[in-house]
Amino acid sequence: MYTALHLQRRLKRELTRGEVEIVVVTPDPYMTYQPFLPEAAAGSISPRHVVVPLRRVLRQCRVVIGEAQSIDHAKRTATLATLSTHEEGTGSVEIGYDELVLAPGSVSRTLPVPGLADHGIGFKTVEEAIGLRNHVIEQMDIASSTRDPAVRDAALTFVFVGGGYAGVEALGELEDMARYAARYYHNIRAEDMKWILVEATGRILPEVGEEMGTYAVRELRGRNIDVRLHTRLESCEDRVAVLDDGSRFPTRTLVWTAGVKPHPILAAADLPLDERGRLVCTTRLTVGGVTHAWAAGDAAAVPDSTSDQPGALCAPNAQHAVRQARVLAENIAATLHGAPLKEYAHSYAGSVASLGLHKGVAHVYGRKLKGYPAWFMHRVYHLSRVPTFNRKARVLAEWILSGLFKREIVSLGSLEHPRAEFELAAGGKHPKDPKGSS
């Protein structure tokens, strides 16, 4: 989205005259600003303000809702499956191109853990974030109404696997939200809930440095969150999380945030990949060894020209991706105009992470912050980076309102099954009925 946005500005004249066409192929008609997913899950931001509608911001682009199944760069064609091809039953369609930009991002990296595919919950999309929020509140409702101590204990046990940004921020925000919500339940206290963070390495949030990572562990444990380092999930069959240290936790909530991997479309393209499955790129954001192919973001292995270490690559994060998009757009425009290409170079500025409302850690330009100052910096930074003035204003307004009024603790889980009540009224089975057809 960022590349297309900058490109339509650079090529405004050519687009108006019909000399250039920019086609954006995407599975969803919106771009998700992922750093806001934890706050959306906690109810601090409306889910519709976490996403940017592509057709609104890319007015001079042709937006195609679909997925690329394969790319034959030798023939300059991409094979797509769109919503219409599915309805028509006509199969895939081919689209030709002159210049190819591959920026599909990444997908969740899963491991062959027994039971994970059946019971795990991801945290990469706005649907998963809101679904997780509804799920947590629903588990509190179950715990409040059940007479079975085992069911209550499992409902109030929440296991998060992965100590990176996604896992720590999601855990911190949801624990904060659930702690607040507990005051409205007559028989649930914050101390009744078990929050467990499982991390295979010896530290969490490695991006903020060892000192701030240690502080984050201390802060989470101070909130009665069980942080287990050097620990792996061995199994989660029958809704029981089994760790390699011998611990067993009956739980109805297992959130998997243990890393990402390159998008599968990269393997279905005839382009060079590195050992991790990312596109081999140059500092000009061209795909190495081929012409008319470009890449940026998580999918691209771009050399870090500002690093002193030989062979260093840019970290796969938004800080680099957004800046790479601007350079990439400028270089494509330069190619069309016969101008020289720019080199991408950006010194890593640091990282910020939220640990819940008014809590956070930051390591920016050598300065280390924690607590409220770090949380405030986290919000200011991401507010400045979320695209479009419209979204900035709406997010800021929601933050102001949430500071003036109490949190919303409503679960809208029924949104996941909008036809449930009608089906039940028509004599069908409820989707949650194990004997039902849905």
Coordinates of C-alpha atoms in Angstrom, one line a residue:
M1 CA 0.0 0.0 0.0
Y2 CA 2.8 2.5 0.9
T3 CA 4.6 1.8 -2.4
A4 CA 1.5 2.2 -4.5
L5 CA 0.6 5.4 -2.5
H6 CA 3.9 7.0 -3.2
L7 CA 4.0 5.8 -6.7
Q8 CA 0.6 7.3 -7.6
R9 CA 1.9 10.6 -6.4
R10 CA 5.1 10.4 -8.3
L11 CA 3.4 9.3 -11.5
K12 CA 0.3 11.5 -11.2
R13 CA 0.8 13.0 -14.7
E14 CA 1.4 9.7 -16.4
L15 CA -1.7 8.1 -14.7
T16 CA -3.9 11.0 -15.8
R17 CA -2.8 10.6 -19.4
G18 CA -3.3 6.8 -19.2
E19 CA 0.3 6.1 -19.9
V20 CA 0.8 4.1 -16.7
E21 CA -1.5 1.7 -14.7
I22 CA -0.8 0.6 -11.2
V23 CA -2.5 -2.7 -10.2
V24 CA -2.6 -3.7 -6.5
V25 CA -3.4 -7.4 -5.9
T26 CA -4.4 -8.1 -2.3
P27 CA -6.5 -10.6 -0.4
D28 CA -8.2 -7.9 1.6
P29 CA -9.5 -4.5 0.6
Y30 CA -7.6 -2.8 3.4
M31 CA -4.2 -2.5 4.9
T32 CA -3.9 -3.5 8.6
Y33 CA -1.7 -1.3 10.8
Q34 CA -0.4 -4.2 12.9
P35 CA 1.1 -2.3 15.8
F36 CA -2.4 -1.2 16.8
L37 CA -3.7 -4.8 17.0
P38 CA -3.1 -5.2 20.8
E39 CA -5.0 -2.0 21.5
A40 CA -7.8 -3.1 19.3
A41 CA -7.9 -6.4 21.2
A42 CA -8.0 -4.5 24.5
G43 CA -10.8 -2.2 23.2
S44 CA -8.8 1.0 23.2
I45 CA -9.2 1.4 19.5
S46 CA -12.2 0.5 17.2
P47 CA -11.2 -2.3 14.8
R48 CA -12.3 -0.2 11.8
H49 CA -9.7 2.4 12.7
V50 CA -6.8 -0.2 12.7
V51 CA -7.3 -0.7 9.0
V52 CA -6.9 1.6 6.0
P53 CA -9.4 1.1 3.1
L54 CA -7.3 0.7 -0.1
R55 CA -9.8 2.1 -2.5
R56 CA -10.0 5.3 -0.6
V57 CA -6.3 6.0 -0.4
L58 CA -5.3 4.4 -3.8
R59 CA -7.9 6.2 -5.9
Q60 CA -5.6 6.2 -9.0
C61 CA -4.8 2.5 -8.7
R62 CA -6.7 -0.5 -9.8
V63 CA -7.3 -2.6 -6.7
V64 CA -7.9 -6.4 -7.4
I65 CA -9.2 -8.4 -4.4
G66 CA -7.6 -11.8 -4.8
E67 CA -4.5 -13.9 -4.2
A68 CA -1.5 -14.5 -6.4
Q69 CA -1.1 -18.3 -6.8
S70 CA 2.0 -18.3 -8.9
I71 CA 4.3 -15.8 -10.7
D72 CA 6.1 -16.5 -13.9
H73 CA 8.5 -13.6 -14.1
A74 CA 10.1 -14.9 -17.3
K75 CA 6.8 -14.4 -19.0
R76 CA 5.8 -11.3 -16.9
T77 CA 2.6 -12.9 -15.8
A78 CA 0.9 -13.6 -12.4
T79 CA -1.8 -16.2 -11.9
L80 CA -4.6 -14.9 -9.6
A81 CA -7.6 -16.4 -7.9
T82 CA -10.2 -13.6 -7.2
L83 CA -13.6 -13.5 -5.6
S84 CA -15.3 -13.5 -9.0
T85 CA -13.3 -16.5 -10.3
H86 CA -14.5 -18.5 -7.2
E87 CA -18.1 -17.5 -7.8
E88 CA -17.9 -18.2 -11.6
G89 CA -16.1 -21.5 -11.2
T90 CA -13.8 -20.5 -14.1
G91 CA -10.5 -21.1 -12.4
S92 CA -7.6 -18.8 -12.1
V93 CA -6.9 -15.8 -14.3
E94 CA -3.6 -14.5 -15.6
I95 CA -2.5 -10.8 -15.5
G96 CA 0.4 -9.4 -17.3
Y97 CA 2.8 -6.7 -16.0
D98 CA 5.9 -4.7 -16.9
E99 CA 7.3 -4.1 -13.4
L100 CA 6.6 -6.5 -10.4
V101 CA 6.6 -5.4 -6.8
L102 CA 6.4 -8.2 -4.3
A103 CA 5.6 -7.1 -0.8
P104 CA 3.3 -9.8 0.6
G105 CA 4.7 -9.6 4.2
S106 CA 4.8 -12.7 6.2
V107 CA 2.6 -15.4 7.7
S108 CA 2.6 -17.1 11.1
R109 CA 5.3 -19.7 11.6
T110 CA 3.8 -22.8 13.2
L111 CA 5.6 -25.9 14.5
P112 CA 4.3 -29.5 14.4
V113 CA 3.0 -29.3 18.0
P114 CA 0.2 -31.8 18.6
G115 CA -3.1 -30.0 19.0
L116 CA -1.9 -26.6 17.9
A117 CA -3.8 -26.6 14.6
D118 CA -7.0 -27.5 16.5
H119 CA -6.8 -25.1 19.5
G120 CA -4.2 -22.4 18.7
I121 CA -5.2 -18.8 18.1
G122 CA -3.0 -16.5 15.9
F123 CA -2.5 -12.7 16.3
K124 CA -1.6 -11.2 12.9
T125 CA -5.0 -10.0 11.6
V126 CA -7.6 -7.6 13.0
E127 CA -10.1 -10.5 12.8
E128 CA -7.9 -12.5 15.1
A129 CA -7.4 -9.6 17.5
I130 CA -11.1 -8.9 17.9
G131 CA -11.9 -12.6 18.0
L132 CA -9.4 -13.0 20.8
R133 CA -10.9 -10.1 22.8
N134 CA -14.4 -11.7 22.4
H135 CA -13.0 -15.1 23.4
V136 CA -11.3 -13.8 26.6
I137 CA -14.5 -12.1 27.8
E138 CA -16.5 -15.2 26.9
Q139 CA -14.2 -17.3 29.0
M140 CA -14.8 -15.0 31.9
D141 CA -18.5 -15.4 31.4
I142 CA -18.1 -19.2 31.4
A143 CA -16.0 -19.1 34.6
S144 CA -18.5 -16.9 36.3
S145 CA -21.5 -19.2 35.5
T146 CA -20.0 -22.7 35.8
R147 CA -20.2 -24.9 38.9
D148 CA -17.4 -27.1 37.8
P149 CA -14.0 -26.0 39.3
A150 CA -12.1 -27.7 36.5
V151 CA -14.0 -25.8 33.8
R152 CA -13.6 -22.5 35.7
D153 CA -9.8 -23.1 36.1
A154 CA -9.4 -23.9 32.4
A155 CA -11.5 -20.9 31.3
L156 CA -9.4 -18.5 33.5
T157 CA -6.0 -19.8 32.2
F158 CA -4.5 -18.0 29.3
V159 CA -1.3 -19.2 27.6
F160 CA 0.7 -17.1 25.2
V161 CA 3.6 -18.7 23.2
G162 CA 6.2 -16.3 21.9
G163 CA 8.0 -13.5 23.7
G164 CA 8.3 -11.1 20.7
Y165 CA 6.3 -7.9 20.1
A166 CA 3.1 -9.6 19.2
G167 CA 3.0 -12.0 22.1
V168 CA 4.1 -9.6 24.8
E169 CA 2.0 -6.6 23.7
A170 CA -1.1 -8.8 23.2
L171 CA -0.7 -10.4 26.6
G172 CA 0.0 -7.1 28.3
E173 CA -3.0 -5.4 26.8
L174 CA -5.5 -8.3 27.3
E175 CA -4.4 -8.9 30.8
D176 CA -4.9 -5.3 31.6
M177 CA -8.4 -5.4 30.0
A178 CA -9.4 -8.6 31.8
R179 CA -8.1 -7.2 35.1
Y180 CA -10.3 -4.2 34.6
A181 CA -13.3 -6.3 33.5
A182 CA -13.0 -8.6 36.6
R183 CA -14.4 -5.8 38.8
Y184 CA -17.8 -6.2 37.1
Y185 CA -18.0 -10.0 37.9
H186 CA -19.4 -10.9 41.3
N187 CA -17.3 -14.0 41.6
I188 CA -14.1 -13.4 39.6
R189 CA -11.1 -11.6 41.0
A190 CA -8.0 -10.6 39.0
E191 CA -6.0 -13.0 41.1
D192 CA -8.1 -15.9 39.9
M193 CA -6.8 -15.6 36.4
K194 CA -3.6 -17.3 35.2
W195 CA -1.6 -15.6 32.5
I196 CA 1.4 -17.6 31.2
L197 CA 4.0 -16.4 28.7
V198 CA 6.1 -19.2 27.2
E199 CA 9.4 -18.2 25.5
A200 CA 12.0 -20.6 24.1
T201 CA 14.9 -18.3 24.5
G202 CA 16.3 -16.6 27.6
R203 CA 14.8 -13.1 27.0
I204 CA 11.7 -11.4 25.7
L205 CA 11.5 -8.3 23.4
P206 CA 15.0 -8.7 22.1
E207 CA 14.5 -5.5 20.0
V208 CA 14.5 -3.2 23.0
G209 CA 17.8 -4.5 24.4
E210 CA 18.7 -6.8 27.3
E211 CA 18.2 -4.3 30.1
M212 CA 14.7 -3.2 28.9
G213 CA 13.8 -6.9 28.2
T214 CA 14.7 -7.8 31.8
Y215 CA 12.6 -4.9 33.0
A216 CA 9.7 -6.1 30.9
V217 CA 10.0 -9.6 32.6
R218 CA 10.1 -8.0 36.0
E219 CA 7.1 -5.8 35.2
L220 CA 5.0 -8.7 33.9
R221 CA 5.8 -10.9 36.8
G222 CA 4.9 -8.1 39.2
R223 CA 1.4 -8.3 37.7
N224 CA 1.3 -12.0 38.6
I225 CA 2.0 -13.1 35.0
D226 CA 3.9 -16.4 34.8
V227 CA 6.9 -15.7 32.4
R228 CA 8.7 -18.9 31.5
L229 CA 12.0 -18.5 29.7
H230 CA 13.9 -21.3 28.1
T231 CA 10.6 -23.2 27.8
R232 CA 8.8 -24.7 24.9
L233 CA 5.3 -25.9 24.2
E234 CA 5.3 -29.6 23.7
S235 CA 1.6 -30.3 23.2
C236 CA -1.9 -28.7 23.5
E237 CA -4.1 -31.7 22.8
D238 CA -7.4 -32.0 24.6
R239 CA -7.0 -28.3 25.6
V240 CA -4.1 -29.0 27.9
A241 CA -0.9 -27.0 27.4
V242 CA 2.0 -29.2 28.2
L243 CA 5.4 -27.5 28.5
D244 CA 8.9 -29.1 28.2
D245 CA 9.5 -28.3 31.9
G246 CA 6.8 -30.8 32.9
S247 CA 4.1 -28.3 33.6
R248 CA 0.5 -29.0 32.5
F249 CA -2.1 -26.2 32.2
P250 CA -5.7 -27.1 31.3
T251 CA -6.7 -24.1 29.2
R252 CA -9.3 -22.9 26.7
T253 CA -7.0 -20.1 25.4
L254 CA -3.7 -20.7 23.6
V255 CA -2.3 -17.8 21.6
W256 CA 0.5 -18.7 19.2
T257 CA 2.9 -15.8 18.3
A258 CA 6.1 -17.7 18.0
G259 CA 7.5 -16.0 14.9
V260 CA 6.7 -15.6 11.3
K261 CA 7.9 -17.1 8.0
P262 CA 7.9 -15.7 4.4
H263 CA 4.6 -15.7 2.5
P264 CA 4.1 -18.9 0.4
I265 CA 3.8 -16.9 -2.9
L266 CA 7.6 -16.3 -2.8
A267 CA 8.2 -20.0 -3.3
A268 CA 5.7 -20.0 -6.2
A269 CA 7.7 -17.4 -8.1
D270 CA 10.7 -18.0 -10.3
L271 CA 12.8 -15.5 -8.3
P272 CA 16.0 -16.0 -6.2
L273 CA 15.5 -16.7 -2.5
D274 CA 17.9 -16.8 0.4
E275 CA 18.2 -19.7 2.9
R276 CA 15.3 -18.3 5.0
G277 CA 13.0 -18.2 1.9
R278 CA 13.1 -14.4 1.5
L279 CA 13.8 -12.6 -1.8
V280 CA 17.4 -11.8 -2.4
C281 CA 17.5 -8.0 -2.9
T282 CA 20.0 -5.2 -3.5
T283 CA 20.2 -1.9 -1.7
R284 CA 18.2 -0.4 -4.6
L285 CA 15.3 -2.8 -3.6
T286 CA 15.6 -4.7 -6.9
V287 CA 15.5 -8.5 -6.8
G288 CA 19.1 -9.7 -7.3
G289 CA 20.0 -11.2 -10.7
V290 CA 16.8 -10.3 -12.5
T291 CA 15.3 -7.1 -14.0
H292 CA 11.9 -5.5 -13.6
A293 CA 11.3 -7.1 -10.1
W294 CA 11.3 -5.2 -6.8
A295 CA 10.6 -6.1 -3.2
A296 CA 10.4 -4.6 0.3
G297 CA 9.3 -5.4 3.8
D298 CA 9.2 -8.8 5.4
A299 CA 9.5 -10.6 2.1
A300 CA 12.8 -8.9 1.1
A301 CA 16.3 -9.7 2.3
V302 CA 17.7 -6.1 1.9
P303 CA 21.4 -5.5 2.8
D304 CA 21.8 -3.1 5.7
S305 CA 24.4 -0.6 4.4
T306 CA 24.5 1.2 7.7
S307 CA 25.7 -1.8 9.7
D308 CA 29.4 -2.5 10.4
Q309 CA 28.8 -6.2 10.3
P310 CA 29.4 -7.9 6.9
G311 CA 26.4 -9.4 5.3
A312 CA 24.0 -7.7 7.7
L313 CA 20.3 -7.5 6.5
C314 CA 17.6 -5.0 7.4
A315 CA 15.3 -6.2 10.2
P316 CA 11.9 -7.4 9.0
N317 CA 9.9 -4.7 10.8
A318 CA 7.7 -1.7 9.9
Q319 CA 10.4 0.8 10.6
H320 CA 12.3 -0.4 7.6
A321 CA 9.3 -1.5 5.5
V322 CA 7.7 1.9 5.4
R323 CA 10.9 3.7 4.5
Q324 CA 11.8 1.0 1.9
A325 CA 8.4 1.6 0.3
R326 CA 9.2 5.2 -0.4
V327 CA 12.6 4.5 -1.9
L328 CA 11.1 1.7 -4.0
A329 CA 8.4 3.9 -5.4
E330 CA 11.0 6.6 -6.2
N331 CA 13.2 4.0 -8.0
I332 CA 10.4 2.7 -10.1
A333 CA 9.5 6.2 -11.2
A334 CA 13.2 6.9 -11.8
T335 CA 13.3 3.7 -14.0
L336 CA 10.4 5.0 -16.1
H337 CA 12.0 8.4 -16.5
G338 CA 15.5 7.1 -17.1
A339 CA 16.9 8.6 -13.9
P340 CA 19.5 7.0 -11.6
L341 CA 18.3 4.8 -8.7
K342 CA 18.6 5.5 -5.0
E343 CA 20.3 3.3 -2.4
Y344 CA 18.2 2.4 0.6
A345 CA 20.0 3.2 3.9
H346 CA 18.4 3.7 7.3
S347 CA 20.1 3.5 10.7
Y348 CA 18.0 1.6 13.2
A349 CA 16.3 4.1 15.4
G350 CA 15.2 1.7 18.2
S351 CA 12.1 0.1 19.4
V352 CA 9.1 0.8 21.6
A353 CA 6.6 -1.7 23.1
S354 CA 3.5 -1.4 25.2
L355 CA 2.9 -3.6 28.2
G356 CA -0.7 -2.5 28.8
L357 CA -2.3 0.8 29.7
H358 CA 0.3 3.4 30.9
K359 CA 3.0 0.7 30.9
G360 CA 5.8 0.2 28.3
V361 CA 9.5 -0.1 27.4
A362 CA 11.5 1.8 24.9
H363 CA 15.0 2.0 23.6
V364 CA 15.2 4.8 21.0
Y365 CA 18.4 6.5 19.8
G366 CA 20.3 5.1 22.7
R367 CA 17.9 6.4 25.3
K368 CA 16.1 3.9 27.5
L369 CA 12.6 4.6 28.9
K370 CA 10.2 2.5 30.9
G371 CA 6.7 2.9 32.4
Y372 CA 4.5 5.8 31.5
P373 CA 7.1 7.7 29.4
A374 CA 7.8 4.7 27.2
W375 CA 4.0 4.0 26.8
F376 CA 3.4 7.6 25.8
M377 CA 6.3 7.4 23.3
H378 CA 4.8 4.2 21.9
R379 CA 1.5 6.0 21.2
V380 CA 3.0 9.1 19.8
Y381 CA 5.3 7.2 17.5
H382 CA 2.6 4.9 16.1
L383 CA 0.1 7.7 15.8
S384 CA 2.6 9.6 13.6
R385 CA 3.2 6.5 11.4
V386 CA -0.4 5.3 10.9
P387 CA -1.3 6.3 7.3
T388 CA -3.8 9.1 6.4
F389 CA -4.8 12.1 8.4
N390 CA -8.3 10.6 8.7
R391 CA -7.0 7.6 10.7
K392 CA -4.7 9.7 12.8
A393 CA -7.7 11.9 13.9
R394 CA -10.0 9.0 14.6
V395 CA -7.4 7.1 16.7
L396 CA -6.5 10.2 18.6
A397 CA -10.2 10.9 19.3
E398 CA -10.7 7.4 20.6
W399 CA -7.7 7.7 22.9
I400 CA -9.1 10.9 24.3
L401 CA -12.5 9.5 24.8
S402 CA -11.1 6.3 26.4
G403 CA -9.3 8.5 28.9
L404 CA -12.5 10.3 29.9
F405 CA -14.8 7.3 30.1
K406 CA -14.7 3.7 31.3
R407 CA -13.6 0.8 29.1
E408 CA -16.0 -1.2 27.1
I409 CA -16.1 -4.9 28.2
V410 CA -18.7 -6.2 25.8
S411 CA -18.1 -9.5 23.9
L412 CA -19.5 -9.5 20.4
G413 CA -18.7 -13.1 19.7
S414 CA -22.0 -13.5 17.8
L415 CA -20.5 -11.5 15.0
E416 CA -18.5 -14.6 14.0
H417 CA -21.8 -16.4 13.4
P418 CA -24.2 -13.7 12.1
R419 CA -26.8 -16.2 10.8
A420 CA -26.8 -18.2 14.0
E421 CA -30.1 -16.8 15.4
F422 CA -31.9 -17.1 12.1
E423 CA -30.7 -20.7 11.6
L424 CA -31.9 -21.5 15.1
A425 CA -35.3 -19.9 14.4
A426 CA -35.6 -21.8 11.2
G427 CA -35.1 -25.1 13.0
G428 CA -31.4 -25.6 12.4
K429 CA -28.6 -26.1 14.8
H430 CA -26.6 -23.4 16.6
P431 CA -23.0 -23.2 15.2
K432 CA -21.6 -23.9 18.6
D433 CA -23.7 -27.0 19.0
P434 CA -21.2 -29.9 18.5
K435 CA -24.0 -31.9 16.9
G436 CA -24.9 -29.1 14.5
S437 CA -24.1 -29.0 10.8
S438 CA -22.0 -25.8 11.0

